Tab-separated table of C-alpha atoms in Angstrom:
chain	number	residue	atom	x	y	z
A	1	UNK	CA	4.435	48.979	0.112
A	2	UNK	CA	4.976	45.444	1.412
A	3	UNK	CA	8.541	46.035	2.629
A	4	UNK	CA	7.887	44.523	6.064
A	5	UNK	CA	6.626	41.206	4.668
A	6	UNK	CA	9.228	40.487	1.996
A	7	UNK	CA	11.580	37.536	2.497
A	8	UNK	CA	14.636	39.461	1.304
A	9	UNK	CA	17.794	39.599	3.445
A	10	UNK	CA	17.929	42.491	5.902
A	11	UNK	CA	20.644	43.550	8.362
A	12	UNK	CA	18.410	42.737	11.345
A	13	UNK	CA	17.754	39.246	10.016
A	14	UNK	CA	21.452	38.650	9.526
A	15	UNK	CA	22.114	39.689	13.144
A	16	UNK	CA	19.326	37.461	14.484
A	17	UNK	CA	20.652	34.541	12.477
A	18	UNK	CA	24.190	34.992	13.658
A	19	UNK	CA	23.122	35.344	17.306
A	20	UNK	CA	21.079	32.124	17.004
A	21	UNK	CA	24.023	30.364	15.381
A	22	UNK	CA	26.450	31.419	18.129
A	23	UNK	CA	23.898	30.576	20.822
A	24	UNK	CA	23.270	27.093	19.462
A	25	UNK	CA	27.000	26.363	19.120
A	26	UNK	CA	27.571	27.530	22.718
A	27	UNK	CA	24.636	25.469	23.947
A	28	UNK	CA	25.967	22.349	22.251
A	29	UNK	CA	29.435	22.920	23.684
A	30	UNK	CA	28.049	23.317	27.198
A	31	UNK	CA	25.918	20.171	26.779
A	32	UNK	CA	28.940	18.138	25.693
A	33	UNK	CA	31.006	19.522	28.595
A	34	UNK	CA	28.331	18.591	31.125
A	35	UNK	CA	27.873	15.104	29.604
A	36	UNK	CA	31.600	14.259	29.539
A	37	UNK	CA	33.021	15.867	32.687
A	38	UNK	CA	32.886	13.472	35.706
A	39	UNK	CA	30.553	14.302	38.598
A	40	UNK	CA	33.427	14.929	41.041
A	41	UNK	CA	34.846	17.748	38.926
A	42	UNK	CA	31.375	19.256	38.432
A	43	UNK	CA	30.746	19.223	42.213
A	44	UNK	CA	34.169	20.731	42.920
A	45	UNK	CA	33.130	23.910	41.099
A	46	UNK	CA	30.600	24.508	43.880
A	47	UNK	CA	27.524	23.733	41.756
A	48	UNK	CA	25.954	20.466	42.938
A	49	UNK	CA	22.430	20.498	41.474
A	50	UNK	CA	23.062	19.004	38.014
A	51	UNK	CA	20.609	16.802	36.093
A	52	UNK	CA	21.291	13.064	36.129
A	53	UNK	CA	23.843	11.899	33.535
A	54	UNK	CA	21.152	9.454	32.331
A	55	UNK	CA	19.550	12.382	30.526
A	56	UNK	CA	22.685	13.040	28.469
A	57	UNK	CA	21.675	9.993	26.412
A	58	UNK	CA	17.955	9.875	27.084
A	59	UNK	CA	17.056	13.377	25.903
A	60	UNK	CA	18.474	13.101	22.356
A	61	UNK	CA	16.951	9.636	21.930
A	62	UNK	CA	13.556	10.896	23.133
A	63	UNK	CA	13.809	13.741	20.631
A	64	UNK	CA	14.670	11.481	17.687
A	65	UNK	CA	11.872	9.011	18.480
A	66	UNK	CA	9.379	11.878	18.799
A	67	UNK	CA	10.525	13.220	15.428
A	68	UNK	CA	10.085	9.901	13.647
A	69	UNK	CA	6.686	9.351	15.299
A	70	UNK	CA	5.588	12.796	14.148
A	71	UNK	CA	6.521	11.949	10.561
A	72	UNK	CA	4.393	8.787	10.673
A	73	UNK	CA	1.560	10.628	12.417
A	74	UNK	CA	1.648	13.351	9.763
A	75	UNK	CA	0.952	10.775	7.046
A	76	UNK	CA	-1.825	9.364	9.187
A	77	UNK	CA	-3.443	12.735	9.810
A	78	UNK	CA	-3.287	13.537	6.099
A	79	UNK	CA	-4.940	10.243	5.202
A	80	UNK	CA	-7.654	10.829	7.779
A	81	UNK	CA	-8.341	14.330	6.508
A	82	UNK	CA	-8.692	13.213	2.895
A	83	UNK	CA	-12.334	13.290	1.914
A	84	UNK	CA	-13.723	9.811	1.097
A	85	UNK	CA	-14.848	9.064	-2.452
A	86	UNK	CA	-18.512	9.330	-1.384
A	87	UNK	CA	-18.083	12.842	-0.001
A	88	UNK	CA	-19.754	15.826	-1.629
A	89	UNK	CA	-16.566	17.841	-0.980
A	90	UNK	CA	-15.011	16.162	-4.027
A	91	UNK	CA	-17.664	17.785	-6.203
A	92	UNK	CA	-18.267	21.236	-4.812
A	93	UNK	CA	-18.005	23.403	-1.722
A	94	UNK	CA	-19.927	26.318	-0.234
A	95	UNK	CA	-17.911	28.931	-2.161
A	96	UNK	CA	-18.891	27.358	-5.474
A	97	UNK	CA	-22.501	26.957	-4.402
A	98	UNK	CA	-22.906	30.630	-3.584
A	99	UNK	CA	-21.262	31.983	-6.729
A	100	UNK	CA	-23.347	34.200	-8.977
A	101	UNK	CA	-24.275	32.974	-12.438
A	102	UNK	CA	-22.736	35.816	-14.385
A	103	UNK	CA	-24.009	36.909	-17.776
A	104	UNK	CA	-21.329	36.678	-20.451
A	105	UNK	CA	-21.132	39.870	-22.478
A	106	UNK	CA	-19.943	39.804	-26.085
A	107	UNK	CA	-16.203	40.091	-26.642
A	108	UNK	CA	-15.419	40.240	-22.922
A	109	UNK	CA	-13.261	37.695	-21.060
A	110	UNK	CA	-15.706	35.565	-19.039
A	111	UNK	CA	-15.716	35.913	-15.275
A	112	UNK	CA	-13.557	33.367	-13.424
A	113	UNK	CA	-15.821	30.813	-11.761
A	114	UNK	CA	-16.199	27.175	-10.854
A	115	UNK	CA	-17.532	25.147	-13.776
A	116	UNK	CA	-20.088	22.501	-12.745
A	117	UNK	CA	-18.823	18.957	-13.081
A	118	UNK	CA	-21.612	17.855	-15.440
A	119	UNK	CA	-20.500	20.455	-17.964
A	120	UNK	CA	-16.848	19.447	-17.667
A	121	UNK	CA	-17.731	15.794	-18.201
A	122	UNK	CA	-19.700	16.643	-21.321
A	123	UNK	CA	-16.787	18.605	-22.782
A	124	UNK	CA	-14.190	15.941	-21.932
A	125	UNK	CA	-15.948	12.695	-22.616
A	126	UNK	CA	-18.999	13.309	-24.806
A	127	UNK	CA	-18.334	15.980	-27.422
A	128	UNK	CA	-14.615	15.771	-28.124
A	129	UNK	CA	-14.226	12.038	-27.561
A	130	UNK	CA	-16.995	11.080	-29.933
A	131	UNK	CA	-14.638	11.484	-32.882
B	1	UNK	CA	-21.789	-6.886	-25.706
B	2	UNK	CA	-18.456	-5.141	-26.240
B	3	UNK	CA	-15.513	-6.732	-24.412
B	4	UNK	CA	-12.055	-5.127	-24.619
B	5	UNK	CA	-9.004	-5.389	-22.387
B	6	UNK	CA	-9.928	-3.364	-19.313
B	7	UNK	CA	-7.952	-3.165	-16.088
B	8	UNK	CA	-8.654	-1.743	-12.673
B	9	UNK	CA	-6.522	0.913	-11.012
B	10	UNK	CA	-4.021	-1.677	-9.734
B	11	UNK	CA	-3.496	-3.339	-13.100
B	12	UNK	CA	-5.585	-6.489	-12.540
B	13	UNK	CA	-7.670	-7.286	-15.587
B	14	UNK	CA	-11.445	-6.912	-15.291
B	15	UNK	CA	-14.195	-7.336	-17.838
B	16	UNK	CA	-17.086	-5.069	-18.751
B	17	UNK	CA	-20.301	-6.389	-20.228
B	18	UNK	CA	-22.892	-3.956	-21.651
B	19	UNK	CA	-26.357	-5.230	-22.419
B	20	UNK	CA	-28.997	-3.109	-24.114
B	21	UNK	CA	-32.338	-4.518	-23.023
B	22	UNK	CA	-34.401	-1.873	-24.787
B	23	UNK	CA	-34.200	1.669	-26.063
B	24	UNK	CA	-34.210	3.121	-22.564
B	25	UNK	CA	-32.841	0.269	-20.450
B	26	UNK	CA	-29.168	-0.735	-20.252
B	27	UNK	CA	-27.184	-2.925	-17.899
B	28	UNK	CA	-23.428	-2.765	-17.260
B	29	UNK	CA	-21.632	-5.540	-15.407
B	30	UNK	CA	-18.041	-5.194	-14.244
B	31	UNK	CA	-16.537	-8.541	-13.269
B	32	UNK	CA	-13.508	-8.709	-11.003
B	33	UNK	CA	-10.950	-11.512	-11.290
B	34	UNK	CA	-11.913	-14.624	-9.337
B	35	UNK	CA	-10.279	-15.625	-6.068
B	36	UNK	CA	-6.936	-17.072	-7.122
B	37	UNK	CA	-6.123	-20.538	-5.777
B	38	UNK	CA	-2.426	-19.703	-5.632
B	39	UNK	CA	-3.019	-16.826	-3.210
B	40	UNK	CA	-5.234	-18.964	-0.983
B	41	UNK	CA	-2.589	-21.717	-0.838
B	42	UNK	CA	0.196	-19.233	-0.108
B	43	UNK	CA	-1.712	-17.544	2.724
B	44	UNK	CA	-2.731	-20.869	4.257
B	45	UNK	CA	0.820	-22.224	4.082
B	46	UNK	CA	2.268	-19.130	5.706
B	47	UNK	CA	-0.247	-19.066	8.533
B	48	UNK	CA	0.144	-22.773	9.237
B	49	UNK	CA	3.950	-22.669	9.104
B	50	UNK	CA	3.938	-19.730	11.493
B	51	UNK	CA	1.544	-21.584	13.826
B	52	UNK	CA	3.785	-24.663	13.692
B	53	UNK	CA	6.799	-22.520	14.561
B	54	UNK	CA	4.933	-21.080	17.559
B	55	UNK	CA	3.919	-24.617	18.579
B	56	UNK	CA	7.525	-25.748	18.241
B	57	UNK	CA	8.610	-23.189	20.824
B	58	UNK	CA	5.623	-23.244	23.171
B	59	UNK	CA	4.589	-26.939	22.933
B	60	UNK	CA	0.960	-25.836	23.110
B	61	UNK	CA	-1.340	-27.734	20.721
B	62	UNK	CA	-4.080	-25.136	21.054
B	63	UNK	CA	-2.001	-22.942	18.717
B	64	UNK	CA	-2.351	-25.461	15.880
B	65	UNK	CA	-6.093	-25.948	16.204
B	66	UNK	CA	-6.702	-22.235	16.598
B	67	UNK	CA	-4.664	-21.561	13.453
B	68	UNK	CA	-6.809	-24.010	11.495
B	69	UNK	CA	-10.037	-22.499	12.814
B	70	UNK	CA	-8.746	-18.992	12.162
B	71	UNK	CA	-7.887	-19.828	8.555
B	72	UNK	CA	-11.285	-21.364	7.896
B	73	UNK	CA	-13.265	-18.577	9.542
B	74	UNK	CA	-11.131	-15.942	7.852
B	75	UNK	CA	-11.718	-17.484	4.447
B	76	UNK	CA	-15.464	-17.679	5.025
B	77	UNK	CA	-15.664	-14.059	6.140
B	78	UNK	CA	-13.549	-12.977	3.184
B	79	UNK	CA	-15.651	-14.626	0.495
B	80	UNK	CA	-18.921	-13.598	2.112
B	81	UNK	CA	-18.233	-9.971	3.015
B	82	UNK	CA	-15.147	-8.797	1.171
B	83	UNK	CA	-14.603	-10.514	-2.167
B	84	UNK	CA	-16.891	-9.013	-4.783
B	85	UNK	CA	-17.506	-11.129	-7.848
B	86	UNK	CA	-19.290	-8.634	-10.064
B	87	UNK	CA	-20.991	-5.266	-9.809
B	88	UNK	CA	-23.956	-4.270	-11.931
B	89	UNK	CA	-25.417	-0.936	-12.931
B	90	UNK	CA	-28.899	-1.158	-14.409
B	91	UNK	CA	-30.237	2.119	-15.749
B	92	UNK	CA	-33.880	2.405	-16.760
B	93	UNK	CA	-34.814	5.748	-18.250
B	94	UNK	CA	-37.537	7.658	-16.371
B	95	UNK	CA	-37.616	4.991	-13.638
B	96	UNK	CA	-34.251	4.955	-11.928
B	97	UNK	CA	-30.915	3.274	-11.440
B	98	UNK	CA	-30.178	-0.004	-9.676
B	99	UNK	CA	-26.730	-0.815	-8.298
B	100	UNK	CA	-26.010	-4.365	-7.257
B	101	UNK	CA	-22.880	-6.031	-5.850
B	102	UNK	CA	-22.606	-9.784	-5.952
B	103	UNK	CA	-20.110	-11.394	-3.582
B	104	UNK	CA	-18.085	-14.571	-4.088
B	105	UNK	CA	-20.337	-16.564	-1.724
B	106	UNK	CA	-23.408	-15.677	-3.793
B	107	UNK	CA	-24.688	-12.880	-1.561
B	108	UNK	CA	-26.119	-9.895	-3.424
B	109	UNK	CA	-26.683	-6.417	-2.112
B	110	UNK	CA	-28.805	-4.016	-4.142
B	111	UNK	CA	-29.567	-0.308	-4.042
B	112	UNK	CA	-32.190	1.478	-6.110
B	113	UNK	CA	-32.137	5.226	-6.808
B	114	UNK	CA	-35.206	6.902	-8.315
B	115	UNK	CA	-34.780	9.055	-11.387
B	116	UNK	CA	-36.322	12.041	-9.611
B	117	UNK	CA	-33.529	11.977	-7.024
B	118	UNK	CA	-30.763	11.551	-9.583
B	119	UNK	CA	-29.101	14.736	-10.777
B	120	UNK	CA	-26.426	13.293	-13.049
B	121	UNK	CA	-23.926	10.486	-13.529
B	122	UNK	CA	-20.415	11.894	-13.848
B	123	UNK	CA	-16.781	10.821	-13.869
B	124	UNK	CA	-14.980	12.568	-11.037
B	125	UNK	CA	-11.332	12.575	-10.024
B	126	UNK	CA	-10.440	12.368	-6.355
B	127	UNK	CA	-7.563	11.599	-4.057
B	128	UNK	CA	-7.619	7.940	-3.003
B	129	UNK	CA	-4.814	6.888	-0.607
B	130	UNK	CA	-1.598	7.901	-2.367
B	131	UNK	CA	-2.948	8.540	-5.881
B	132	UNK	CA	-5.697	10.288	-7.783
B	133	UNK	CA	-8.236	8.013	-9.459
B	134	UNK	CA	-11.146	8.458	-11.824
B	135	UNK	CA	-14.403	7.040	-10.562
B	136	UNK	CA	-17.958	7.066	-11.801
B	137	UNK	CA	-20.481	8.514	-9.378
B	138	UNK	CA	-24.157	9.391	-9.148
B	139	UNK	CA	-25.005	12.896	-7.968
B	140	UNK	CA	-28.112	12.973	-5.798
B	141	UNK	CA	-30.273	16.095	-5.867
B	142	UNK	CA	-31.112	18.079	-2.772
B	143	UNK	CA	-34.915	17.879	-2.427
B	144	UNK	CA	-35.146	21.523	-1.344
B	145	UNK	CA	-32.884	22.938	-4.064
B	146	UNK	CA	-32.720	20.988	-7.350
B	147	UNK	CA	-29.505	22.678	-8.483
B	148	UNK	CA	-27.347	21.619	-5.528
B	149	UNK	CA	-25.750	18.236	-5.004
B	150	UNK	CA	-26.853	16.699	-1.713
B	151	UNK	CA	-24.771	13.542	-1.805
B	152	UNK	CA	-22.567	11.414	-4.019
B	153	UNK	CA	-22.843	7.654	-4.593
B	154	UNK	CA	-19.644	6.195	-6.071
B	155	UNK	CA	-20.117	3.267	-8.469
B	156	UNK	CA	-17.981	0.146	-9.017
B	157	UNK	CA	-16.179	0.644	-5.702
B	158	UNK	CA	-14.687	-2.840	-5.351
B	159	UNK	CA	-13.523	-3.278	-8.914
B	160	UNK	CA	-12.217	0.202	-9.579
B	161	UNK	CA	-12.064	0.344	-13.363
B	162	UNK	CA	-9.788	2.707	-15.241
B	163	UNK	CA	-10.851	5.616	-17.400
B	164	UNK	CA	-11.404	3.734	-20.684
B	165	UNK	CA	-14.013	1.510	-19.071
B	166	UNK	CA	-15.625	4.422	-17.227
B	167	UNK	CA	-15.916	6.533	-20.367
B	168	UNK	CA	-17.824	3.765	-22.150
B	169	UNK	CA	-20.281	3.399	-19.285
B	170	UNK	CA	-20.582	7.191	-18.989
B	171	UNK	CA	-21.402	7.723	-22.663
B	172	UNK	CA	-23.986	4.960	-22.608
B	173	UNK	CA	-25.654	6.336	-19.489
B	174	UNK	CA	-25.694	9.877	-20.851
B	175	UNK	CA	-27.525	8.691	-23.974
B	176	UNK	CA	-30.286	7.305	-21.784
B	177	UNK	CA	-30.350	10.320	-19.475
B	178	UNK	CA	-30.554	12.671	-22.444
B	179	UNK	CA	-33.701	10.915	-23.642
B	180	UNK	CA	-35.268	11.155	-20.212
B	181	UNK	CA	-34.739	14.894	-19.700
């Protein structure tokens, strides 16, 4: 069965989640400590090779600007990937082209397939709408 | 000769004119609204006020003359290349289809598609920018395989009419195509 792929809660997932939660809280606490504590106190612990305090502000700002740029870029990429109105991809694709024209037996549910657009247009706009 | 209240996809009113020249020849003309004087005045005023503001701070008269030249050239390019006055679809059974766009400056660009290349004229729905629109298009046959669609030519691209207008044109065209087949 598909037990490994189900999204249901499992003990292992709960443990992973809690470890990530604790780790992220600890990481944030350490970041705030490093950003706030003056350089003299940091050096007096014996560790002298800290990043510049400039990055305490620069890194979060970089991250936020990247995030907002990615949102705008996502819209742009989607617009670029949309097929233009003159593209044949709006009508059909290679799966529909290579489908077999199945024979419809009596009393049997017809095979699922892509209906050609000419037929659809006739049904929508010619036959029914003529009333 | 039927004229009802048609609009394009943005809500601007357009007009459709159907002429039946003979039993197998019909012509459809979709006319877009004319260039509105109010919009031209508003754009010109804004550009010139902005140029005057730049001149006020930089004291450079070249800004003023370049703004005037820019406005004139921009208007000429717009009415010659961008602003479409009316688009025409002329369908002649067993001969072909002629599409023609007439621009505001009088320029006309015409395309003719032979009936042997034409597979069908259909109304298709597709994603356009942020919405899904109906548009009328001509399906061109693949010369090697008559059942496949080689390419698609969308019609009435500048004045995108809404479905009620498209359905009228579609039904009329299908009557002619049915006679030809």
